[in-house]
Amino acid sequence: MKSNLDEMLISSIRNIPDYPKPGVMFRDITTLLGDARAFRRAIDELVHPYAGTKVEKIAGIEARGFILGGAIAHQLSAGFVPIRKKGKLPHDTVRIAYSLEYGLDEMEMHKDAVVPGEKVILVDDLIATGGTAEAAAKLLRQMGADIVAACFVIDLPDLGGRKKLEALDVPVRTLIAFEGH
């Protein structure tokens, strides 16, 4: 049986079949972001376990992780660290390569964005195969961050991303799950 929270969040997410390719069901959170009540509830639920704890930074993965991460950082009175695609940050950066379905990509953050030992929460909208989140966690650790958790609105458990992060000893918090792809 689904909770009121599950029902609210699931009903606020648009499902787009066959995007970006045939056979994929794209979970679009822009409708959740546009629903003030659902957006507020999602942020409150992501923040709740960490309220009153010492979290210095929220690291958001481009692009929806910026929206969620900024709101979470505000609620926790933490700084915000953007993790971006290669070439998008204007100052000295550190970079990590990661595998995509067809090839490699790179992401980066500013070298001075995290001080070693700072407690950081990693944020994005969805965890699927986990490649991007795994690379972001490795990049944060490379800079000395103490990753408190990785938080996502949506988990696609059949794709195994959560397990990749847990194998790195990164606790994972998700609000809802969709079976399948």
JSON list of C-alpha atoms in Angstrom, two decimals, residues 11 19 56 71 79 90 102 106 120 136 146 166 178 181:
[
{"chain": "A", "resi": 11, "resn": "SER", "atom": "CA", "xyz": [1.11, 11.72, -9.22]},
{"chain": "A", "resi": 19, "resn": "TYR", "atom": "CA", "xyz": [12.30, 9.05, -24.32]},
{"chain": "A", "resi": 56, "resn": "GLU", "atom": "CA", "xyz": [28.54, 21.84, 5.57]},
{"chain": "A", "resi": 71, "resn": "ALA", "atom": "CA", "xyz": [16.63, 24.13, -1.85]},
{"chain": "A", "resi": 79, "resn": "GLY", "atom": "CA", "xyz": [26.79, 25.79, 1.19]},
{"chain": "A", "resi": 90, "resn": "PRO", "atom": "CA", "xyz": [35.13, 29.15, -14.71]},
{"chain": "A", "resi": 102, "resn": "TYR", "atom": "CA", "xyz": [27.96, 4.51, -25.23]},
{"chain": "A", "resi": 106, "resn": "GLU", "atom": "CA", "xyz": [33.63, 13.85, -17.58]},
{"chain": "A", "resi": 120, "resn": "VAL", "atom": "CA", "xyz": [28.58, 16.67, 2.26]},
{"chain": "A", "resi": 136, "resn": "ALA", "atom": "CA", "xyz": [30.34, 12.36, -8.32]},
{"chain": "A", "resi": 146, "resn": "ASP", "atom": "CA", "xyz": [32.94, 13.06, 4.15]},
{"chain": "A", "resi": 166, "resn": "GLU", "atom": "CA", "xyz": [26.18, 1.50, -1.21]},
{"chain": "A", "resi": 178, "resn": "PHE", "atom": "CA", "xyz": [9.57, 2.98, -10.02]},
{"chain": "A", "resi": 181, "resn": "HIS", "atom": "CA", "xyz": [13.41, 1.16, -16.75]}
]
